[in-house]
Coordinates of C-alpha atoms in Angstrom, one line a residue:
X28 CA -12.5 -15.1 -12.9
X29 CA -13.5 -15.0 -9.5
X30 CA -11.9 -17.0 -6.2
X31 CA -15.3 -16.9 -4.8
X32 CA -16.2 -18.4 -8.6
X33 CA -17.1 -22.4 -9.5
X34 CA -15.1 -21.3 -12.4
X35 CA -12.3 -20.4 -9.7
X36 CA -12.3 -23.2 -7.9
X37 CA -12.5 -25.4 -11.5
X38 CA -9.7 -23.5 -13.1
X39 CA -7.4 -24.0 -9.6
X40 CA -7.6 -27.3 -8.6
X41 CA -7.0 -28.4 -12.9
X42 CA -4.0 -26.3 -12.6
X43 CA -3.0 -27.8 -9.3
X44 CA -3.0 -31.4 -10.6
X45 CA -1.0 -30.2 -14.0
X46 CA 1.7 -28.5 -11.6
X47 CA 2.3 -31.4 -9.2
X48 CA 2.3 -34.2 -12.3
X49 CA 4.4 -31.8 -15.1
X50 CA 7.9 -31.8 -15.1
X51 CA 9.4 -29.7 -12.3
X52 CA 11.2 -27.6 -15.0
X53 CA 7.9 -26.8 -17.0
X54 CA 6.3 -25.5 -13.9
X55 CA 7.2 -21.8 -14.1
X56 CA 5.8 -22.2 -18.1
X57 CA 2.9 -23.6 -17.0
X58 CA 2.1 -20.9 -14.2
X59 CA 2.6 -18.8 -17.1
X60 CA -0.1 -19.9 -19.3
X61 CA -2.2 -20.5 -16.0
X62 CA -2.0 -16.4 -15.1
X63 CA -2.9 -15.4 -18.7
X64 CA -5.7 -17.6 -19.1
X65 CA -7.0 -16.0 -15.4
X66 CA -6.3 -12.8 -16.5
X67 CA -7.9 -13.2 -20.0
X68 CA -11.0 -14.7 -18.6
X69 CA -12.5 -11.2 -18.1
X70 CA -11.5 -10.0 -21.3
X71 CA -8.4 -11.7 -23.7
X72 CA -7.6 -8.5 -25.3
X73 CA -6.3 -6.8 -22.0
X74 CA -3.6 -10.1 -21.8
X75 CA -2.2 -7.9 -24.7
X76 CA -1.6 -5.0 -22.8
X77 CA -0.8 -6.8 -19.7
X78 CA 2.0 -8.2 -22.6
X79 CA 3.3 -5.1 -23.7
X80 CA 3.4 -3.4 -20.6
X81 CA 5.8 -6.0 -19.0
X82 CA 7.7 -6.7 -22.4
X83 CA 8.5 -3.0 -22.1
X84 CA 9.7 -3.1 -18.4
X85 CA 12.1 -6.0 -19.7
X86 CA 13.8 -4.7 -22.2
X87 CA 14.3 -0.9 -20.0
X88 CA 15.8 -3.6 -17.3
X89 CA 18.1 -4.7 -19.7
X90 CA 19.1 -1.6 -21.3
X91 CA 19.3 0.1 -17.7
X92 CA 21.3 -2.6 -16.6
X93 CA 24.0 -2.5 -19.6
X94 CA 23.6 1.1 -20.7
X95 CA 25.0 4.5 -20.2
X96 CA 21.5 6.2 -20.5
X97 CA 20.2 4.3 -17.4
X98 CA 18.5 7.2 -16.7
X99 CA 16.8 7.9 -19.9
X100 CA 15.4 3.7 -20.1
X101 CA 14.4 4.3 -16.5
X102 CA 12.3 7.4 -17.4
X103 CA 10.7 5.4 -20.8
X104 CA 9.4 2.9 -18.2
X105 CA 8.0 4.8 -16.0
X106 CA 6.8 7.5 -18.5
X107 CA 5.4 4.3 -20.1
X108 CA 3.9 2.9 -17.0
X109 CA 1.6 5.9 -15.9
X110 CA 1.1 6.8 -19.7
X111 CA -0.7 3.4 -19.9
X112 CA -2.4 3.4 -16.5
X113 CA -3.3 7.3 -17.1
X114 CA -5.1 7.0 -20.3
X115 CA -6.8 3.3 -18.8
X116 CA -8.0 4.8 -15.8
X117 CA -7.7 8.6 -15.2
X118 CA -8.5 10.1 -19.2
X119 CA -12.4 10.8 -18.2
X120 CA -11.7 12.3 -15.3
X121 CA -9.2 14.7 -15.9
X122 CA -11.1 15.6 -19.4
X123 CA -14.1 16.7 -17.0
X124 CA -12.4 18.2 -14.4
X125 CA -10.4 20.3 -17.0
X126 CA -13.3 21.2 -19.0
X127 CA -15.3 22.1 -16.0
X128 CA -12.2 24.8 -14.8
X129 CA -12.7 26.3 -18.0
X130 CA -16.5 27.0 -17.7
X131 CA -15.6 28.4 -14.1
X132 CA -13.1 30.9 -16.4
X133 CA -16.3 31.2 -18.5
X134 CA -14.6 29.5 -20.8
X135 CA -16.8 27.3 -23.4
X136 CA -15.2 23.7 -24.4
X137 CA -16.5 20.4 -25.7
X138 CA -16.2 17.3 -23.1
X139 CA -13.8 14.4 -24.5
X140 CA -15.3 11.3 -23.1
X141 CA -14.2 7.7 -24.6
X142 CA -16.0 4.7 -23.4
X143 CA -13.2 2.9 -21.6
X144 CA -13.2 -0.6 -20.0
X145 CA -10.7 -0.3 -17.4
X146 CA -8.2 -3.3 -17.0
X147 CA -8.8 -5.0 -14.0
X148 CA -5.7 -4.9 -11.6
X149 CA -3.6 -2.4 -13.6
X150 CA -2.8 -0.1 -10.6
X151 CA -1.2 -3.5 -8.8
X152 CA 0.4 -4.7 -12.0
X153 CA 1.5 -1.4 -13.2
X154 CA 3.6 -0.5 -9.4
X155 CA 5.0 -3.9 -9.4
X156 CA 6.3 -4.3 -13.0
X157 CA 7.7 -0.5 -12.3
X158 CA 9.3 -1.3 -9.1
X159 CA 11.6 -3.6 -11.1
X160 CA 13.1 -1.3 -13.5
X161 CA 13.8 1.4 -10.1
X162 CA 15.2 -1.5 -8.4
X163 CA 17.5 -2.4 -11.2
X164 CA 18.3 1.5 -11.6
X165 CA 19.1 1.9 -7.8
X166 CA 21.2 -1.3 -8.2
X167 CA 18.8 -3.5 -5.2
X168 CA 18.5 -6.1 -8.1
X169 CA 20.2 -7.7 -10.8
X170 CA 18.5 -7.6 -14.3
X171 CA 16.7 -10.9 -15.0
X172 CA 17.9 -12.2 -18.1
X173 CA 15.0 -15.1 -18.5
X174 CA 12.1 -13.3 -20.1
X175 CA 9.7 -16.2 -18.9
X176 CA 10.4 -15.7 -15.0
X177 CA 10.1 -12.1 -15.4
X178 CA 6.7 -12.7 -17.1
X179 CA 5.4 -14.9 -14.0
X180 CA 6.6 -12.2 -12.2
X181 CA 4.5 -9.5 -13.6
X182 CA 0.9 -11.8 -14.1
X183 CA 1.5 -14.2 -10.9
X184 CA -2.1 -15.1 -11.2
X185 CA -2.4 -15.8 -7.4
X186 CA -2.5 -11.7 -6.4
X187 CA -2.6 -10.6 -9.4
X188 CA -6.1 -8.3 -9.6
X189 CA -5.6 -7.2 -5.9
X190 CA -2.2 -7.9 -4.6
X191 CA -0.2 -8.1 -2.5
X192 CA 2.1 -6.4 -4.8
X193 CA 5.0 -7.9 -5.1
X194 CA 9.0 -7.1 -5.3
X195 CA 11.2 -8.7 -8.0
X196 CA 13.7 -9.5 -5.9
X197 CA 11.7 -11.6 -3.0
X198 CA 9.7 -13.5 -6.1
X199 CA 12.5 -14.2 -7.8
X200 CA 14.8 -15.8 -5.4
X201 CA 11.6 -18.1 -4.5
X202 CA 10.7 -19.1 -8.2
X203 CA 13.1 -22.3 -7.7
X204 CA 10.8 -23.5 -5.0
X205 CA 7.9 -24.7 -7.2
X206 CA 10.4 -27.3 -7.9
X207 CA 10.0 -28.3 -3.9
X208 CA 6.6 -29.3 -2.9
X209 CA 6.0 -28.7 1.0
X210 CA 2.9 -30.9 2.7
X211 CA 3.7 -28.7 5.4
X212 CA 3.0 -25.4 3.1
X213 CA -0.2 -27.2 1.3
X214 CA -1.9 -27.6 4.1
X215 CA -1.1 -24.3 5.8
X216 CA -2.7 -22.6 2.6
X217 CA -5.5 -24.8 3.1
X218 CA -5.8 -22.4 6.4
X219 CA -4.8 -19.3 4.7
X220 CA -7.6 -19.7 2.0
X221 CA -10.7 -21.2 4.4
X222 CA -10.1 -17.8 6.5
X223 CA -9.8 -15.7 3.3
X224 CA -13.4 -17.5 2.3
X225 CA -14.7 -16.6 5.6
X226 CA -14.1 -13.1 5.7
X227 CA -15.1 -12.5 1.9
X228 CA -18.2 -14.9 2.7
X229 CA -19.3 -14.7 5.8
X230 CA -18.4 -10.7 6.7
X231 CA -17.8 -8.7 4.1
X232 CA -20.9 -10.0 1.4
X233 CA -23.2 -9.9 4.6
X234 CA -22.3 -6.8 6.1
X235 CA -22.9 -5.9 2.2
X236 CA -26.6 -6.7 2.4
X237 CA -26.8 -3.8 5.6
X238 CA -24.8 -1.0 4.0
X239 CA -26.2 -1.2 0.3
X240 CA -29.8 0.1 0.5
X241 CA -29.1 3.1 3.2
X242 CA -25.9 4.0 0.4
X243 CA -28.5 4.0 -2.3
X244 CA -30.8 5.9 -0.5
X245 CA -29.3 8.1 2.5
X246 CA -32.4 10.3 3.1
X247 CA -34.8 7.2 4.1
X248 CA -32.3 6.1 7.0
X249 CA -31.7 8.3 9.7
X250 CA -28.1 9.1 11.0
X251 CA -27.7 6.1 13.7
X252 CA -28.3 3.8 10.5
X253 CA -25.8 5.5 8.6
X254 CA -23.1 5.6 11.5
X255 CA -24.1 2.0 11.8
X256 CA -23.5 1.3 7.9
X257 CA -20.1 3.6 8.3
X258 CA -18.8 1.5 11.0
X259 CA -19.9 -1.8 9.3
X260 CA -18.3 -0.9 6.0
X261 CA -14.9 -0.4 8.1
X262 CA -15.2 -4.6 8.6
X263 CA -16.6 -5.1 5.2
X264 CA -13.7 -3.7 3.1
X265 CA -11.1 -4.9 5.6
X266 CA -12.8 -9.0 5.4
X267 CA -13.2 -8.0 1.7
X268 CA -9.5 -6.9 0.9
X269 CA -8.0 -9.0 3.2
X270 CA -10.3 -12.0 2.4
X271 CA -8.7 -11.6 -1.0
X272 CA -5.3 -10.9 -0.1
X273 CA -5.4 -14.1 2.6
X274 CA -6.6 -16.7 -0.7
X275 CA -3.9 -15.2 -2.7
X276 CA -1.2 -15.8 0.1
X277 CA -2.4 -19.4 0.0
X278 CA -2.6 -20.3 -3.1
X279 CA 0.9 -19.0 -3.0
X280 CA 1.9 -21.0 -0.6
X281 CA 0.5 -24.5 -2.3
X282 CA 3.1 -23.5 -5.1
X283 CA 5.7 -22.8 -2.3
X284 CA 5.5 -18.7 -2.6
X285 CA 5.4 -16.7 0.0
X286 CA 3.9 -13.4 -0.7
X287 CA 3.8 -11.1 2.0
X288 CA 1.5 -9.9 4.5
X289 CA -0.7 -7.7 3.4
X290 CA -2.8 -6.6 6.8
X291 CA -1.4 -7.1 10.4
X292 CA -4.7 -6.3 13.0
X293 CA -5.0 -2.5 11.2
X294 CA -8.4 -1.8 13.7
X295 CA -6.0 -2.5 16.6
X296 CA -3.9 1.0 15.3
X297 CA -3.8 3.5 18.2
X298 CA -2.9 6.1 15.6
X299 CA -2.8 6.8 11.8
X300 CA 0.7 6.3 11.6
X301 CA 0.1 2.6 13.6
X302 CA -3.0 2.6 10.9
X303 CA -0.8 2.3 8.0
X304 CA 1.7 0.2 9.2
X305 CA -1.0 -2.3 9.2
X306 CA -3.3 -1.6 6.2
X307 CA -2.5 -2.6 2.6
X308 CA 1.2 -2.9 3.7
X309 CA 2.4 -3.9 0.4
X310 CA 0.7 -0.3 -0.9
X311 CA 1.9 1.8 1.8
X312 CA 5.0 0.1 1.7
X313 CA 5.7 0.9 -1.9
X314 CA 4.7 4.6 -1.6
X315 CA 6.9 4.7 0.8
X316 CA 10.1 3.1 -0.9
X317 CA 9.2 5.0 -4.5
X318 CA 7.7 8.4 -3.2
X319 CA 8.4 9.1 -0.3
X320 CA 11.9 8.3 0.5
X321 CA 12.7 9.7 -3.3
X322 CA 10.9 13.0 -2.3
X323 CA 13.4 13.5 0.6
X324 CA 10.9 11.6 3.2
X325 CA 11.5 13.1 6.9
X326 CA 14.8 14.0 5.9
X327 CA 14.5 18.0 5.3
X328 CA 12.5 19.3 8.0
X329 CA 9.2 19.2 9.6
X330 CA 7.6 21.4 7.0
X331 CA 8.7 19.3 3.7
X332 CA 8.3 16.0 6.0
X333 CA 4.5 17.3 6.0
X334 CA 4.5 18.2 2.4
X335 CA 5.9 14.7 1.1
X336 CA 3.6 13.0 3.3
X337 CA 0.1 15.0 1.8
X338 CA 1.9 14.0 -1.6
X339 CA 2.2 10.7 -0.9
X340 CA -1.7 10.4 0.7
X341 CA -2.8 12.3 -2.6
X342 CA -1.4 10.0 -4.5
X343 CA -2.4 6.8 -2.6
X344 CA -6.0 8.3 -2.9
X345 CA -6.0 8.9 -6.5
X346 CA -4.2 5.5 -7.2
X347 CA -7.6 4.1 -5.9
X348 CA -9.6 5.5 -8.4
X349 CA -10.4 8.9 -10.9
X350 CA -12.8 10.6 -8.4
X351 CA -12.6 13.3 -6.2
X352 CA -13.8 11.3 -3.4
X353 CA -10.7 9.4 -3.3
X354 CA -8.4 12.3 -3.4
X355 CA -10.4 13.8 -0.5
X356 CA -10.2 10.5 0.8
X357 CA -6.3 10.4 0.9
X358 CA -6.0 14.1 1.7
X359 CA -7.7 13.8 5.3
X360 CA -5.8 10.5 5.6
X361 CA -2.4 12.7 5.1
X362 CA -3.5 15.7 7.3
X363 CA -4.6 12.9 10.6
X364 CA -0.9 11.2 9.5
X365 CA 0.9 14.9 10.1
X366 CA -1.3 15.5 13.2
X367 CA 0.5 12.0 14.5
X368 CA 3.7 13.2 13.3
X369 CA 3.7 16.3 14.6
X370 CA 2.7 15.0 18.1
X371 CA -0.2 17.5 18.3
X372 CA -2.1 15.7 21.2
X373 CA 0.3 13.6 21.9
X374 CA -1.0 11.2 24.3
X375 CA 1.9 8.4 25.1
X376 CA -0.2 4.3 25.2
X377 CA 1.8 3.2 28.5
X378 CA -1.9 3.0 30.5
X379 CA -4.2 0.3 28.8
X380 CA -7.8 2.2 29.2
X381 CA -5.8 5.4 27.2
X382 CA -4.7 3.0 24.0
X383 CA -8.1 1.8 24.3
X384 CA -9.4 5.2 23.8
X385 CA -6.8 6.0 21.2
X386 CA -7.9 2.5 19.3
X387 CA -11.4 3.5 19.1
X388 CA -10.8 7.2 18.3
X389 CA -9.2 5.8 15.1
X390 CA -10.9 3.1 14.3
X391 CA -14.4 5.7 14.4
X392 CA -11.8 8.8 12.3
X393 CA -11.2 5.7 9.9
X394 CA -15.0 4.9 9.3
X395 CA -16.4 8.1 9.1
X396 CA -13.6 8.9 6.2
X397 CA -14.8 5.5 4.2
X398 CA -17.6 7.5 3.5
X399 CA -15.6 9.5 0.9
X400 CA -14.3 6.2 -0.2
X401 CA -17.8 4.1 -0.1
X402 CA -19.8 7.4 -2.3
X403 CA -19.4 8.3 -5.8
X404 CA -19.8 12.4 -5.2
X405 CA -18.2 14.3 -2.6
X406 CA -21.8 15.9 -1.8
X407 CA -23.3 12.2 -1.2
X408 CA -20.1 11.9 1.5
X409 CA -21.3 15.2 2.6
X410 CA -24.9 14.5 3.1
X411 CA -24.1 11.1 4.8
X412 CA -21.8 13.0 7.2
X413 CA -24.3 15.5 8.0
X414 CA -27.0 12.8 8.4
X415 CA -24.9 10.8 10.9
X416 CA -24.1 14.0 13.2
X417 CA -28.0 15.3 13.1
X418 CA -30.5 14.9 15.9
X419 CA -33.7 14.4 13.8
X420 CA -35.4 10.9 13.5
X421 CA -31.8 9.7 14.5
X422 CA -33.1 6.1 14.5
X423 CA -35.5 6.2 11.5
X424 CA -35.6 2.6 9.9
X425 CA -33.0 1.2 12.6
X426 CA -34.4 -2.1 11.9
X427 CA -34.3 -2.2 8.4
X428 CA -32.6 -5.7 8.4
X429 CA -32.1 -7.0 11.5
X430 CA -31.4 -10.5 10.9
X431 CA -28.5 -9.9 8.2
X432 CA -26.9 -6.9 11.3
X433 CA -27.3 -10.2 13.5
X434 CA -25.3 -12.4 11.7
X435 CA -22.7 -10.3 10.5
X436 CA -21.9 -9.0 13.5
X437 CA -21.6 -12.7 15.2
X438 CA -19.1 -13.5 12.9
X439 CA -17.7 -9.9 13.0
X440 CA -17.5 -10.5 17.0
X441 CA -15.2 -14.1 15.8
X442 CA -12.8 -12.3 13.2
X443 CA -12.2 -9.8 16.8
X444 CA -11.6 -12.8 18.9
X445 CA -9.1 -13.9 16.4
X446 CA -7.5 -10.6 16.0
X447 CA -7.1 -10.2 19.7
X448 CA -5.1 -13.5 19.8
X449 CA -3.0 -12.9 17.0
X450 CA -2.1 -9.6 18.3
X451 CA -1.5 -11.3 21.9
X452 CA 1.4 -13.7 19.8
X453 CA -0.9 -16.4 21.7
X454 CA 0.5 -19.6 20.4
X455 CA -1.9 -21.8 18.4
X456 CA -1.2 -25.9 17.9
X457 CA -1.7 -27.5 14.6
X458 CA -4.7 -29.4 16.2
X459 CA -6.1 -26.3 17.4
X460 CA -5.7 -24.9 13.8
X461 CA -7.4 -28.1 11.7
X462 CA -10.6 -27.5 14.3
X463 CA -10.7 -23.6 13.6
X464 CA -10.4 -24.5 10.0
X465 CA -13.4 -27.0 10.0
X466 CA -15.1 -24.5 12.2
X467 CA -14.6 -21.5 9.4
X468 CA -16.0 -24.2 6.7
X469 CA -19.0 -24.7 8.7
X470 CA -19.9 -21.0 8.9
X471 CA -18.8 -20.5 5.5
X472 CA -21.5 -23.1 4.2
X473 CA -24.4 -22.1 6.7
X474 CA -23.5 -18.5 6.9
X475 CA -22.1 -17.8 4.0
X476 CA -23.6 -15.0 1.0
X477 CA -23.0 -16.9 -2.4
X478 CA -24.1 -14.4 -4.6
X479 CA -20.8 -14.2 -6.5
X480 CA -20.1 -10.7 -5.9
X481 CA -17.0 -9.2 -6.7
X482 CA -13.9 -8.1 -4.6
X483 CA -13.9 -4.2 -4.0
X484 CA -10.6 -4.0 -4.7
X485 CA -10.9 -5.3 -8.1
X486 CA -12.0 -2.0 -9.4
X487 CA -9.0 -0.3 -8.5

């Protein structure tokens, strides 16, 4: 089930009516029912394994919180965790790349290939549920004794295909608020979920009319197309994910949640490091907390300070998804992030025309490596690459679909007026908000793609 979905919007506002007119006690059982029935919309036998996988993590968090072996339950979740997510989404992949090593060793073995449907949102669900069993072994949180809460906790229907990901501890000291409506926090999701509708509407399905046919075809585009289609996938996943992440937050806040923020102005970064401060924060923040720290973090020098952070990038790619694109993806993403750590080229942002520069030099490193991310084969990424830095019929087809660029871009040029004054703290009225909103429902109804399409993220 889709937010950009009739059934969505159906399912939501039912739910919405049940929540406010039920018995403020029932509410947390009800949200319950409500993020199983979401989640078993795309297919009711995953709710079974989205059931086992949390029912697992509860009784670890009990037996780590009462038991000698502490470490041993901590190790049968997370053994449990990545066994589960490792077969789901990573089985095919490894099975090929292990049976093409051995033909490289001359080596002659059969391919193992199942035909796997892949859960949607089990990387988010999986690092969430897991955090709560590390947190309860590194004694951050107390074990949560009532099995429902803990439940709601791992299937929060709201962000639960595509984040934010969520700690235990800041969802459940807010679970007692669904028993205290705010009119206040309504209405400002109201504003949270218009925007998210704007950027998943108006950006990111329109910029995905320009950058489908030259990905499908690379060799009938020339390479300003394909720069053009690089730099315009950089606003499509960022209106995509953070479309999503935005509708999530306010939904949240109609129950009186408060997830966190998820992206803070990341094409404003001046470096990688700036970069992932702002991107995917609740991603970057977990790797941090649960791999990198663990590993030693900046702790042991600058040469295992480098080495933990390619880990962690590594990781972060392949948590994406079972390609080789990703992991070259994250690898890149880890060597720029040294390069900033290291202070090679170190160029300090005190003059404004300099952290200008430094903006769009990231902001251009950042497209040109969603290529990897964008392409199913590394020599597709390759190709594109090569296409965008080669002379020849450099502007072949550059009017492929003008009026789609046109209008994406106009509403590209508004979500960069609004990210300029956000990142200016520039104070905005209530009054002023209520006319942005109506403005953003305009655009979203004349400008808008309804074609349904789904959330990128929602394949990872």
């Amino acid at each position: 089930m889709k937010f950009n979905s009739i059934d969505f919007l159906i399912f939501f506002f039912l739910f919405y009516i049940f929540f406010i007119l039920i018995s403020k006690k029932f509410r947390i059982h009800l949200c319950l029912f409500a993020s199983y029935f979401f989640y078993s919309f795309w297919d009711w036998r995953f709710s079974f394994l989205l059931l086992v996988s949390s029912l697992i993590d509860y009784f670890c968090g009990k037996k780590i919180s009462t038991s000698f072996q502490k470490k041993r339950f901590l190790f049968l979740s997370i053994s449990s965790n990545l066994i589960i997510l490792g077969f789901f989404k990573y089985f095919n992949f490894f099975s090929e790349s292990f049976s093409n090593l051995a033909r490289t060793l001359n080596i002659e073995i059969d391919n193992y290939f199942l035909n796997i449907i892949l859960p949607i949102g089990i990387s988010f669900y999986t690092f969430q549920s897991m955090s709560y069993t590390i947190d309860i072994y590194n004694k951050k949180i107390d074990f949560e004794k009532n099995l429902v809460k803990f439940l709601t906790f791992v299937s929060f229907f709201p962000q639960l295909v595509a984040g934010p990901i969520i700690r235990a501890k800041k969802f459940f000291t807010q679970v007692e608020n669904f028993n205290n409506l705010h009119y206040q926090k309504f209405l400002k999701g109201i504003e949270f979920i218009i925007y998210g509708f704007f950027l998943k509407l108006c950006i990111a399905d329109r910029v995905n009319i320009i950058t489908e046919k030259p990905s499908v075809n690379p060799e009938n585009f020339g390479g300003g197309v394909h720069l053009l289609c690089s730099i315009s996938y950089s606003f499509q996943i960022y209106a995509d994910f953070a479309g999503y992440s935005l509708i999530a937050i306010g939904l949240s806040k109609m129950m009186n949640i408060n997830l966190e923020t998820n992206f803070l102005r990341p094409y404003l970064a001046s470096s990688f490091i700036e970069f992932w401060r702002r991107w995917h924060i609740s991603l970057s923040t977990w790797l941090r907390d649960y791999l990198y720290i663990p590993l030693g973090g900046n702790r042991k020098g600058q040469v295992i300070t480098i080495i933990n952070i390619l880990i962690v990038m590594l990781v972060g790619g392949l948590w994406h998804g079972a390609s080789f694109n990703f992991i070259v993806w994250g690898f890149f993403h880890g060597i720029l992030l040294c390069v900033n750590h290291l202070k090679i080229f170190y160029i300090p942002n005190n003059i404004f025309l300099i952290r200008l520069l430094k903006i769009l030099f990231t902001f251009l490193m950042v497209s040109l490596l969603w290529v990897f991310f964008r392409t199913n084969e590394i020599g597709e990424a390759l190709r594109i690459i090569e296409l965008i830095f080669t002379r020849d019929n450099y502007f072949k087809n550059i009017n492929y679909d003008l009026f789609n660029i046109v209008i994406a871009y106009a509403n590209i040029i508004i979500l960069l007026i609004i990210e300029l004054i956000n990142e200016s703290n520039f104070r905005v009225n209530k009054k002023h908000r209520f006319v942005a909103s109506l403005i953003f429902l305009w655009l979203i109804l004349f400008l808008g793609v309804f074609d349904g399409s789904n959330f990128i993220y929602f394949k990872f």
